[in-house]
mmCIF file of C-alpha atoms and ligand atoms in Angstrom:
data_model
loop_
_atom_site.group_PDB
_atom_site.id
_atom_site.type_symbol
_atom_site.label_atom_id
_atom_site.label_comp_id
_atom_site.label_asym_id
_atom_site.label_seq_id
_atom_site.Cartn_x
_atom_site.Cartn_y
_atom_site.Cartn_z
ATOM 1 C CA MET G 398 24.601 121.072 45.248
ATOM 2 C CA SER G 399 22.920 118.072 46.844
ATOM 3 C CA TYR G 400 19.320 118.205 47.993
ATOM 4 C CA GLN G 401 16.824 115.667 49.180
ATOM 5 C CA ILE G 402 14.958 113.936 46.397
ATOM 6 C CA LYS G 403 11.364 113.157 47.335
ATOM 7 C CA THR G 404 9.849 112.308 43.960
ATOM 8 C CA ILE G 405 11.416 111.078 40.746
ATOM 9 C CA GLY G 406 9.962 111.078 37.255
ATOM 10 C CA LEU G 407 10.694 108.126 35.001
ATOM 11 C CA LEU G 408 10.331 107.851 31.245
ATOM 12 C CA THR G 409 11.385 105.686 28.302
ATOM 13 C CA SER G 410 12.301 107.490 25.107
ATOM 14 C CA GLY G 411 13.307 106.686 21.518
ATOM 15 C CA GLY G 412 13.185 103.131 20.173
ATOM 16 C CA ASP G 413 11.907 100.553 22.645
ATOM 17 C CA ALA G 414 14.402 97.884 23.725
ATOM 18 C CA PRO G 415 13.923 94.551 25.500
ATOM 19 C CA GLY G 416 14.781 95.014 29.165
ATOM 20 C CA MET G 417 13.254 98.487 29.476
ATOM 21 C CA ASN G 418 10.485 96.974 31.607
ATOM 22 C CA ALA G 419 13.045 95.317 33.856
ATOM 23 C CA ALA G 420 14.651 98.755 34.279
ATOM 24 C CA ILE G 421 11.285 100.397 35.051
ATOM 25 C CA ARG G 422 10.669 97.713 37.678
ATOM 26 C CA ALA G 423 14.100 98.140 39.240
ATOM 27 C CA ILE G 424 13.928 101.943 39.353
ATOM 28 C CA THR G 425 10.431 101.877 40.850
ATOM 29 C CA ARG G 426 11.246 99.314 43.513
ATOM 30 C CA ALA G 427 14.623 100.809 44.443
ATOM 31 C CA ALA G 428 13.057 104.268 44.763
ATOM 32 C CA ILE G 429 10.207 103.050 46.947
ATOM 33 C CA TYR G 430 12.700 101.044 49.031
ATOM 34 C CA HIS G 431 14.432 104.366 49.763
ATOM 35 C CA ASN G 432 11.121 106.183 50.446
ATOM 36 C CA ILE G 433 11.183 108.082 47.172
ATOM 37 C CA ARG G 434 7.921 108.436 45.227
ATOM 38 C CA VAL G 435 7.872 107.398 41.577
ATOM 39 C CA LYS G 436 5.895 109.128 38.868
ATOM 40 C CA ALA G 437 5.757 107.274 35.580
ATOM 41 C CA ILE G 438 5.698 109.558 32.564
ATOM 42 C CA TYR G 439 3.918 107.952 29.598
ATOM 43 C CA ARG G 440 5.091 108.294 25.956
ATOM 44 C CA GLY G 441 8.508 109.774 26.668
ATOM 45 C CA TYR G 442 9.065 113.508 26.345
ATOM 46 C CA LYS G 443 5.812 113.809 24.384
ATOM 47 C CA GLY G 444 3.899 112.620 27.431
ATOM 48 C CA LEU G 445 5.972 114.834 29.701
ATOM 49 C CA ILE G 446 4.919 117.877 27.684
ATOM 50 C CA ALA G 447 1.283 116.721 27.684
ATOM 51 C CA GLY G 448 1.353 115.863 31.393
ATOM 52 C CA GLU G 449 0.617 112.131 30.969
ATOM 53 C CA ILE G 450 1.951 111.208 34.377
ATOM 54 C CA ARG G 451 0.816 108.699 37.025
ATOM 55 C CA GLU G 452 2.266 107.653 40.354
ATOM 56 C CA PHE G 453 3.567 104.056 40.455
ATOM 57 C CA THR G 454 3.424 101.576 43.321
ATOM 58 C CA THR G 455 5.428 98.365 43.534
ATOM 59 C CA GLN G 456 2.367 96.518 42.178
ATOM 60 C CA ASP G 457 2.452 98.545 38.966
ATOM 61 C CA VAL G 458 5.719 96.873 38.060
ATOM 62 C CA SER G 459 4.790 93.300 39.050
ATOM 63 C CA ASN G 460 5.173 90.592 36.443
ATOM 64 C CA ILE G 461 6.866 92.792 33.825
ATOM 65 C CA ILE G 462 10.532 91.755 34.088
ATOM 66 C CA GLN G 463 10.055 89.170 31.327
ATOM 67 C CA ARG G 464 8.125 91.408 28.939
ATOM 68 C CA GLY G 465 9.614 93.140 25.887
ATOM 69 C CA GLY G 466 8.728 96.729 24.935
ATOM 70 C CA THR G 467 7.941 99.319 27.578
ATOM 71 C CA ILE G 468 4.746 99.413 29.658
ATOM 72 C CA ILE G 469 4.996 103.212 29.886
ATOM 73 C CA LYS G 470 5.266 103.522 26.075
ATOM 74 C CA SER G 471 7.903 105.375 24.129
ATOM 75 C CA ALA G 472 8.006 108.113 21.535
ATOM 76 C CA ARG G 473 10.326 110.437 19.678
ATOM 77 C CA SER G 474 9.405 114.087 20.329
ATOM 78 C CA ASP G 475 10.422 116.912 18.004
ATOM 79 C CA GLU G 476 8.697 119.424 20.267
ATOM 80 C CA PHE G 477 10.952 118.588 23.199
ATOM 81 C CA MET G 478 13.947 119.486 21.045
ATOM 82 C CA THR G 479 12.711 123.104 21.113
ATOM 83 C CA LYS G 480 13.029 125.562 24.024
ATOM 84 C CA GLU G 481 9.263 126.049 24.023
ATOM 85 C CA GLY G 482 8.693 122.291 24.286
ATOM 86 C CA ARG G 483 11.087 121.998 27.208
ATOM 87 C CA ALA G 484 9.372 124.932 28.947
ATOM 88 C CA LYS G 485 6.099 122.983 28.803
ATOM 89 C CA ALA G 486 7.877 119.882 30.076
ATOM 90 C CA TRP G 487 9.293 121.885 32.985
ATOM 91 C CA GLN G 488 5.781 123.058 33.888
ATOM 92 C CA SER G 489 4.625 119.418 34.045
ATOM 93 C CA LEU G 490 7.583 118.506 36.261
ATOM 94 C CA GLN G 491 6.819 121.368 38.636
ATOM 95 C CA ARG G 492 3.115 120.570 38.722
ATOM 96 C CA GLU G 493 3.887 116.967 39.668
ATOM 97 C CA GLU G 494 6.564 118.064 42.166
ATOM 98 C CA ILE G 495 9.151 115.880 40.416
ATOM 99 C CA ASP G 496 12.623 116.792 41.609
ATOM 100 C CA ALA G 497 14.762 114.425 39.486
ATOM 101 C CA LEU G 498 14.248 112.738 36.145
ATOM 102 C CA ILE G 499 15.418 109.291 35.035
ATOM 103 C CA VAL G 500 15.506 108.728 31.284
ATOM 104 C CA ILE G 501 15.867 105.272 29.748
ATOM 105 C CA GLY G 502 16.914 105.664 26.118
ATOM 106 C CA GLY G 503 19.696 106.362 23.677
ATOM 107 C CA ASN G 504 21.829 109.271 22.547
ATOM 108 C CA GLY G 505 19.016 111.532 21.338
ATOM 109 C CA SER G 506 17.070 111.007 24.551
ATOM 110 C CA PHE G 507 20.137 111.904 26.608
ATOM 111 C CA ALA G 508 20.724 115.038 24.545
ATOM 112 C CA GLY G 509 17.169 116.102 25.415
ATOM 113 C CA ALA G 510 17.778 115.412 29.111
ATOM 114 C CA LEU G 511 20.978 117.441 29.033
ATOM 115 C CA ALA G 512 19.230 120.423 27.442
ATOM 116 C CA LEU G 513 16.548 120.256 30.130
ATOM 117 C CA THR G 514 18.986 120.187 33.025
ATOM 118 C CA GLU G 515 21.036 123.023 31.536
ATOM 119 C CA GLU G 516 17.941 125.207 31.334
ATOM 120 C CA TYR G 517 16.128 124.209 34.521
ATOM 121 C CA ASP G 518 18.804 122.755 36.810
ATOM 122 C CA ILE G 519 16.958 119.519 37.551
ATOM 123 C CA PRO G 520 19.048 116.371 38.203
ATOM 124 C CA VAL G 521 18.824 113.945 35.269
ATOM 125 C CA ILE G 522 20.098 110.377 35.214
ATOM 126 C CA GLY G 523 20.307 108.335 32.005
ATOM 127 C CA LEU G 524 19.991 104.569 31.676
ATOM 128 C CA PRO G 525 21.379 103.217 28.368
ATOM 129 C CA GLY G 526 18.429 101.611 26.597
ATOM 130 C CA THR G 527 18.894 100.799 22.923
ATOM 131 C CA VAL G 528 19.435 97.694 20.809
ATOM 132 C CA ASP G 529 22.209 99.553 18.964
ATOM 133 C CA ASN G 530 24.776 99.342 21.838
ATOM 134 C CA ASP G 531 26.219 102.606 20.548
ATOM 135 C CA LEU G 532 26.576 104.544 23.811
ATOM 136 C CA TRP G 533 30.051 105.540 24.907
ATOM 137 C CA GLY G 534 31.027 104.722 28.493
ATOM 138 C CA THR G 535 29.115 101.481 28.888
ATOM 139 C CA ASP G 536 30.123 98.057 27.611
ATOM 140 C CA PHE G 537 26.492 97.130 27.026
ATOM 141 C CA THR G 538 23.167 98.859 26.585
ATOM 142 C CA ILE G 539 19.859 97.408 27.746
ATOM 143 C CA GLY G 540 18.260 95.486 24.863
ATOM 144 C CA TYR G 541 21.401 94.827 22.863
ATOM 145 C CA ASP G 542 21.998 91.260 24.061
ATOM 146 C CA THR G 543 18.415 90.253 23.310
ATOM 147 C CA ALA G 544 18.512 91.810 19.848
ATOM 148 C CA LEU G 545 21.865 90.185 19.127
ATOM 149 C CA ASN G 546 20.484 86.763 20.022
ATOM 150 C CA THR G 547 17.389 87.413 17.919
ATOM 151 C CA VAL G 548 19.523 88.322 14.901
ATOM 152 C CA MET G 549 21.699 85.248 15.427
ATOM 153 C CA GLU G 550 18.654 82.962 15.526
ATOM 154 C CA CYS G 551 17.243 84.562 12.367
ATOM 155 C CA VAL G 552 20.527 84.157 10.506
ATOM 156 C CA ASP G 553 20.782 80.524 11.643
ATOM 157 C CA LYS G 554 17.430 79.951 9.952
ATOM 158 C CA ILE G 555 18.342 81.873 6.806
ATOM 159 C CA LYS G 556 21.497 79.756 6.526
ATOM 160 C CA ASP G 557 19.366 76.648 6.054
ATOM 161 C CA THR G 558 17.875 78.129 2.897
ATOM 162 C CA ALA G 559 21.164 79.681 1.787
ATOM 163 C CA SER G 560 22.944 76.353 1.890
ATOM 164 C CA SER G 561 20.032 74.319 0.473
ATOM 165 C CA HIS G 562 19.719 76.634 -2.543
ATOM 166 C CA GLU G 563 23.390 77.611 -2.806
ATOM 167 C CA ARG G 564 22.601 81.279 -2.487
ATOM 168 C CA VAL G 565 24.200 84.508 -1.370
ATOM 169 C CA PHE G 566 22.103 86.254 1.277
ATOM 170 C CA PHE G 567 22.425 89.885 2.288
ATOM 171 C CA VAL G 568 20.822 90.236 5.705
ATOM 172 C CA GLU G 569 20.166 93.805 6.821
ATOM 173 C CA VAL G 570 20.151 94.464 10.549
ATOM 174 C CA MET G 571 19.497 97.482 12.776
ATOM 175 C CA GLY G 572 22.116 99.661 14.395
ATOM 176 C CA ARG G 573 21.382 103.172 13.149
ATOM 177 C CA ASP G 574 24.958 104.473 12.698
ATOM 178 C CA ALA G 575 26.717 101.670 14.564
ATOM 179 C CA GLY G 576 27.838 98.188 13.538
ATOM 180 C CA PHE G 577 27.728 96.338 16.879
ATOM 181 C CA LEU G 578 24.707 94.219 15.999
ATOM 182 C CA ALA G 579 26.012 93.472 12.502
ATOM 183 C CA LEU G 580 29.590 92.604 13.442
ATOM 184 C CA ASN G 581 28.777 90.514 16.496
ATOM 185 C CA SER G 582 25.865 88.671 14.911
ATOM 186 C CA ALA G 583 28.112 87.902 11.923
ATOM 187 C CA ILE G 584 30.667 86.302 14.236
ATOM 188 C CA ALA G 585 28.004 84.478 16.259
ATOM 189 C CA ALA G 586 26.203 83.115 13.208
ATOM 190 C CA GLY G 587 29.340 82.273 11.218
ATOM 191 C CA ALA G 588 28.622 84.723 8.390
ATOM 192 C CA GLU G 589 31.180 85.517 5.676
ATOM 193 C CA ALA G 590 31.243 89.273 6.202
ATOM 194 C CA ALA G 591 29.755 92.229 8.005
ATOM 195 C CA ILE G 592 29.310 95.556 6.273
ATOM 196 C CA ILE G 593 29.444 98.166 9.015
ATOM 197 C CA PRO G 594 29.604 101.974 9.071
ATOM 198 C CA GLU G 595 32.786 101.980 11.212
ATOM 199 C CA ARG G 596 34.868 100.363 8.450
ATOM 200 C CA ARG G 597 34.669 101.212 4.789
ATOM 201 C CA THR G 598 34.058 98.211 2.562
ATOM 202 C CA GLN G 599 35.266 98.479 -0.990
ATOM 203 C CA GLU G 600 33.311 96.712 -3.695
ATOM 204 C CA GLU G 601 36.327 94.531 -4.568
ATOM 205 C CA GLN G 602 36.580 93.539 -0.948
ATOM 206 C CA LEU G 603 32.977 92.404 -0.895
ATOM 207 C CA GLU G 604 33.470 90.402 -4.062
ATOM 208 C CA ALA G 605 36.527 88.795 -2.502
ATOM 209 C CA TYR G 606 34.608 87.770 0.621
ATOM 210 C CA ILE G 607 31.903 86.125 -1.385
ATOM 211 C CA GLY G 608 34.033 84.812 -4.230
ATOM 212 C CA ASN G 609 36.371 83.306 -1.703
ATOM 213 C CA GLY G 610 33.527 81.394 -0.140
ATOM 214 C CA PHE G 611 32.216 80.110 -3.443
ATOM 215 C CA ARG G 612 35.581 79.134 -4.857
ATOM 216 C CA LYS G 613 36.443 77.128 -1.792
ATOM 217 C CA SER G 614 34.375 74.566 0.053
ATOM 218 C CA LYS G 615 31.337 76.754 0.608
ATOM 219 C CA ASN G 616 28.255 76.682 -1.521
ATOM 220 C CA SER G 617 26.571 79.695 0.054
ATOM 221 C CA SER G 618 27.416 83.038 1.624
ATOM 222 C CA ILE G 619 25.860 85.251 4.267
ATOM 223 C CA VAL G 620 26.723 88.940 4.422
ATOM 224 C CA ILE G 621 25.298 90.917 7.336
ATOM 225 C CA VAL G 622 24.706 94.545 6.422
ATOM 226 C CA SER G 623 24.265 97.223 9.042
ATOM 227 C CA GLU G 624 21.479 99.603 8.011
ATOM 228 C CA HIS G 625 22.800 102.970 6.761
ATOM 229 C CA SER G 626 26.305 101.532 6.251
ATOM 230 C CA GLU G 627 25.905 101.765 2.484
ATOM 231 C CA LYS G 628 23.614 103.973 0.458
ATOM 232 C CA GLY G 629 20.577 101.872 -0.405
ATOM 233 C CA GLY G 630 21.444 99.264 2.207
ATOM 234 C CA ALA G 631 21.506 95.528 1.607
ATOM 235 C CA GLN G 632 19.374 95.773 -1.536
ATOM 236 C CA ALA G 633 21.832 98.146 -3.241
ATOM 237 C CA LEU G 634 24.756 95.856 -2.416
ATOM 238 C CA ALA G 635 22.844 92.865 -3.732
ATOM 239 C CA ASP G 636 22.021 94.710 -6.964
ATOM 240 C CA LYS G 637 25.670 95.653 -7.472
ATOM 241 C CA LEU G 638 26.871 92.110 -6.953
ATOM 242 C CA LYS G 639 24.181 90.704 -9.235
ATOM 243 C CA ALA G 640 25.273 93.090 -12.009
ATOM 244 C CA GLN G 641 28.832 91.811 -11.725
ATOM 245 C CA HIS G 642 27.942 88.161 -11.129
ATOM 246 C CA PRO G 643 24.680 87.232 -12.822
ATOM 247 C CA GLU G 644 25.524 83.581 -12.080
ATOM 248 C CA TYR G 645 25.033 84.103 -8.325
ATOM 249 C CA ASP G 646 21.623 83.373 -6.859
ATOM 250 C CA ILE G 647 21.183 86.356 -4.538
ATOM 251 C CA ARG G 648 18.509 87.181 -1.968
ATOM 252 C CA VAL G 649 17.991 90.023 0.488
ATOM 253 C CA SER G 650 16.423 89.724 3.911
ATOM 254 C CA ILE G 651 15.696 92.839 5.988
ATOM 255 C CA LEU G 652 15.066 91.799 9.578
ATOM 256 C CA GLY G 653 13.480 95.101 10.665
ATOM 257 C CA HIS G 654 11.560 95.569 13.886
ATOM 258 C CA LEU G 655 11.436 91.933 14.874
ATOM 259 C CA GLN G 656 14.920 92.695 16.274
ATOM 260 C CA ARG G 657 13.460 95.061 18.864
ATOM 261 C CA GLY G 658 10.782 92.737 20.254
ATOM 262 C CA GLY G 659 10.625 89.714 22.479
ATOM 263 C CA SER G 660 11.339 88.688 26.012
ATOM 264 C CA PRO G 661 14.691 90.019 27.271
ATOM 265 C CA THR G 662 17.590 87.616 27.805
ATOM 266 C CA ALA G 663 18.878 86.943 31.318
ATOM 267 C CA ASN G 664 21.814 89.292 30.601
ATOM 268 C CA ASP G 665 19.504 92.167 29.685
ATOM 269 C CA ARG G 666 17.269 91.605 32.705
ATOM 270 C CA ILE G 667 20.262 91.554 35.039
ATOM 271 C CA LEU G 668 21.851 94.619 33.426
ATOM 272 C CA ALA G 669 18.568 96.563 33.590
ATOM 273 C CA SER G 670 17.983 95.557 37.217
ATOM 274 C CA ARG G 671 21.486 96.560 38.280
ATOM 275 C CA LEU G 672 21.385 99.875 36.463
ATOM 276 C CA GLY G 673 17.913 100.695 37.793
ATOM 277 C CA VAL G 674 19.076 100.226 41.375
ATOM 278 C CA ALA G 675 22.279 102.162 40.620
ATOM 279 C CA ALA G 676 20.313 105.080 39.160
ATOM 280 C CA ILE G 677 18.508 105.596 42.472
ATOM 281 C CA GLN G 678 21.744 105.105 44.397
ATOM 282 C CA SER G 679 23.434 107.761 42.246
ATOM 283 C CA LEU G 680 20.696 110.271 43.067
ATOM 284 C CA LEU G 681 21.057 109.533 46.779
ATOM 285 C CA GLU G 682 24.769 110.271 46.389
ATOM 286 C CA GLY G 683 23.969 113.660 44.859
ATOM 287 C CA GLN G 684 24.781 112.835 41.211
ATOM 288 C CA ARG G 685 22.986 115.121 38.756
ATOM 289 C CA THR G 686 23.933 114.705 35.108
ATOM 290 C CA ILE G 687 25.218 111.213 34.438
ATOM 291 C CA MET G 688 24.485 107.969 32.665
ATOM 292 C CA VAL G 689 24.816 104.821 34.760
ATOM 293 C CA GLY G 690 26.559 102.138 32.751
ATOM 294 C CA VAL G 691 28.629 99.019 33.169
ATOM 295 C CA LYS G 692 32.370 98.595 32.505
ATOM 296 C CA ASP G 693 34.207 95.326 33.175
ATOM 297 C CA ASP G 694 31.168 94.148 35.140
ATOM 298 C CA GLU G 695 31.250 97.161 37.465
ATOM 299 C CA VAL G 696 28.615 99.885 37.593
ATOM 300 C CA VAL G 697 30.036 103.223 36.465
ATOM 301 C CA TYR G 698 28.808 106.826 36.407
ATOM 302 C CA VAL G 699 29.560 108.526 33.105
ATOM 303 C CA PRO G 700 29.085 112.287 32.591
ATOM 304 C CA LEU G 701 26.138 112.703 30.237
ATOM 305 C CA THR G 702 28.096 115.161 28.075
ATOM 306 C CA LYS G 703 30.804 112.531 27.511
ATOM 307 C CA THR G 704 28.448 109.761 26.522
ATOM 308 C CA ILE G 705 26.675 112.099 24.114
ATOM 309 C CA ASN G 706 29.825 113.456 22.488
ATOM 310 C CA GLU G 707 32.258 110.539 22.453
ATOM 311 C CA HIS G 708 32.195 107.786 19.865
ATOM 312 C CA LYS G 709 32.270 104.116 20.835
ATOM 313 C CA ASP G 710 34.141 102.048 18.262
ATOM 314 C CA VAL G 711 33.817 98.363 17.446
ATOM 315 C CA LYS G 712 36.727 96.134 18.514
ATOM 316 C CA GLN G 713 39.322 95.666 15.779
ATOM 317 C CA ASP G 714 40.141 92.117 16.918
ATOM 318 C CA LYS G 715 36.523 91.185 16.192
ATOM 319 C CA VAL G 716 36.747 92.644 12.678
ATOM 320 C CA GLN G 717 39.901 90.609 12.209
ATOM 321 C CA ALA G 718 38.407 87.440 13.711
ATOM 322 C CA LEU G 719 35.452 87.571 11.339
ATOM 323 C CA HIS G 720 37.830 88.028 8.398
ATOM 324 C CA ILE G 721 40.010 85.082 9.437
ATOM 325 C CA LEU G 722 37.093 82.789 10.228
ATOM 326 C CA SER G 723 35.349 83.406 6.907
ATOM 327 C CA ILE G 724 37.916 81.496 4.792
HETATM 328 O O1 F6P Q 536 17.814 103.119 17.836
HETATM 329 C C1 F6P Q 536 17.145 101.925 17.735
HETATM 330 C C2 F6P Q 536 16.668 101.673 16.341
HETATM 331 O O2 F6P Q 536 16.022 100.433 16.305
HETATM 332 C C3 F6P Q 536 17.728 101.778 15.248
HETATM 333 O O3 F6P Q 536 18.517 100.613 15.147
HETATM 334 C C4 F6P Q 536 16.882 102.046 14.035
HETATM 335 O O4 F6P Q 536 17.617 102.748 13.065
HETATM 336 C C5 F6P Q 536 15.775 102.909 14.573
HETATM 337 O O5 F6P Q 536 15.710 102.650 15.970
HETATM 338 C C6 F6P Q 536 14.427 102.665 13.949
HETATM 339 O O6 F6P Q 536 13.527 103.539 14.558
HETATM 340 P P1 F6P Q 536 11.942 103.507 14.312
HETATM 341 O O7 F6P Q 536 11.383 102.349 15.096
HETATM 342 O O8 F6P Q 536 11.462 104.806 14.846
HETATM 343 O O9 F6P Q 536 11.728 103.322 12.860
#
């Protein structure tokens, strides 16, 4: 069924990601360009339930393309994951006469959108917004490139201390259950190894990575650890290695939320702008339950169910390249 969309609702949900503002700007301007009204929903699904909604004009999104975070705030809502919560959200949508919803977020946010459309038959369009890059069907998610560059710059700095003091550093990075940030930042920063959830790392293997570095020309080692890849994270790995090699001078650095902040890179701004325009275009074409993504530099429409259920793997040649380059 295709019907005329007069008003869209727009929200950001889950962890904020650099480039979300660029997406908000693009969605707002593309909608208004096509004579569609835009209602910004504050604080994600929480705000949708509470009715924190305001109409946006083109001025509301001026001068935000360069800003990190999200001007309409974000939240994680347990209530929306319940039928009762979604019933309240539906009431808000009806009250505001919103006839399609655009959600910028990650997997959990899309799962919420899917549940809503299954119960209330409202078109929902997802924009991939997460630093984790873990969404199937798109080569990149909004925020990932910025976070990757941030991690790389941090590791470059840590390397100065690592080499000056001849230390082993375990650097823990974000990614939830995915190793994209860890693996790619390890390659970009010239680290010795990346511990990622997609590939099991045996203790002997880890020792080999580091021992290899120390025995040869290197006087320091950097291991990037994806959070949740090992029980206890980077600290637990460091403790294990210290127990086996008390002679190593070991430090742990957990980068934390600094990876989610900052001005988006050109790549993230361009991706967010393209996908924002494409989201409105998809609604005009009668699409109802998709994520707009990018594959081989082309905009693609991916069924929301697929992106939620399929698993995106890291590239094996990158795992191999890191291994070869760490000698
Ligand atoms: O999904 C983005 C992300 O930054 C993950 O990498 C991380 O595990 C999580 O969010 C942290 O969430 P919060 O900011 O709620 O602690």
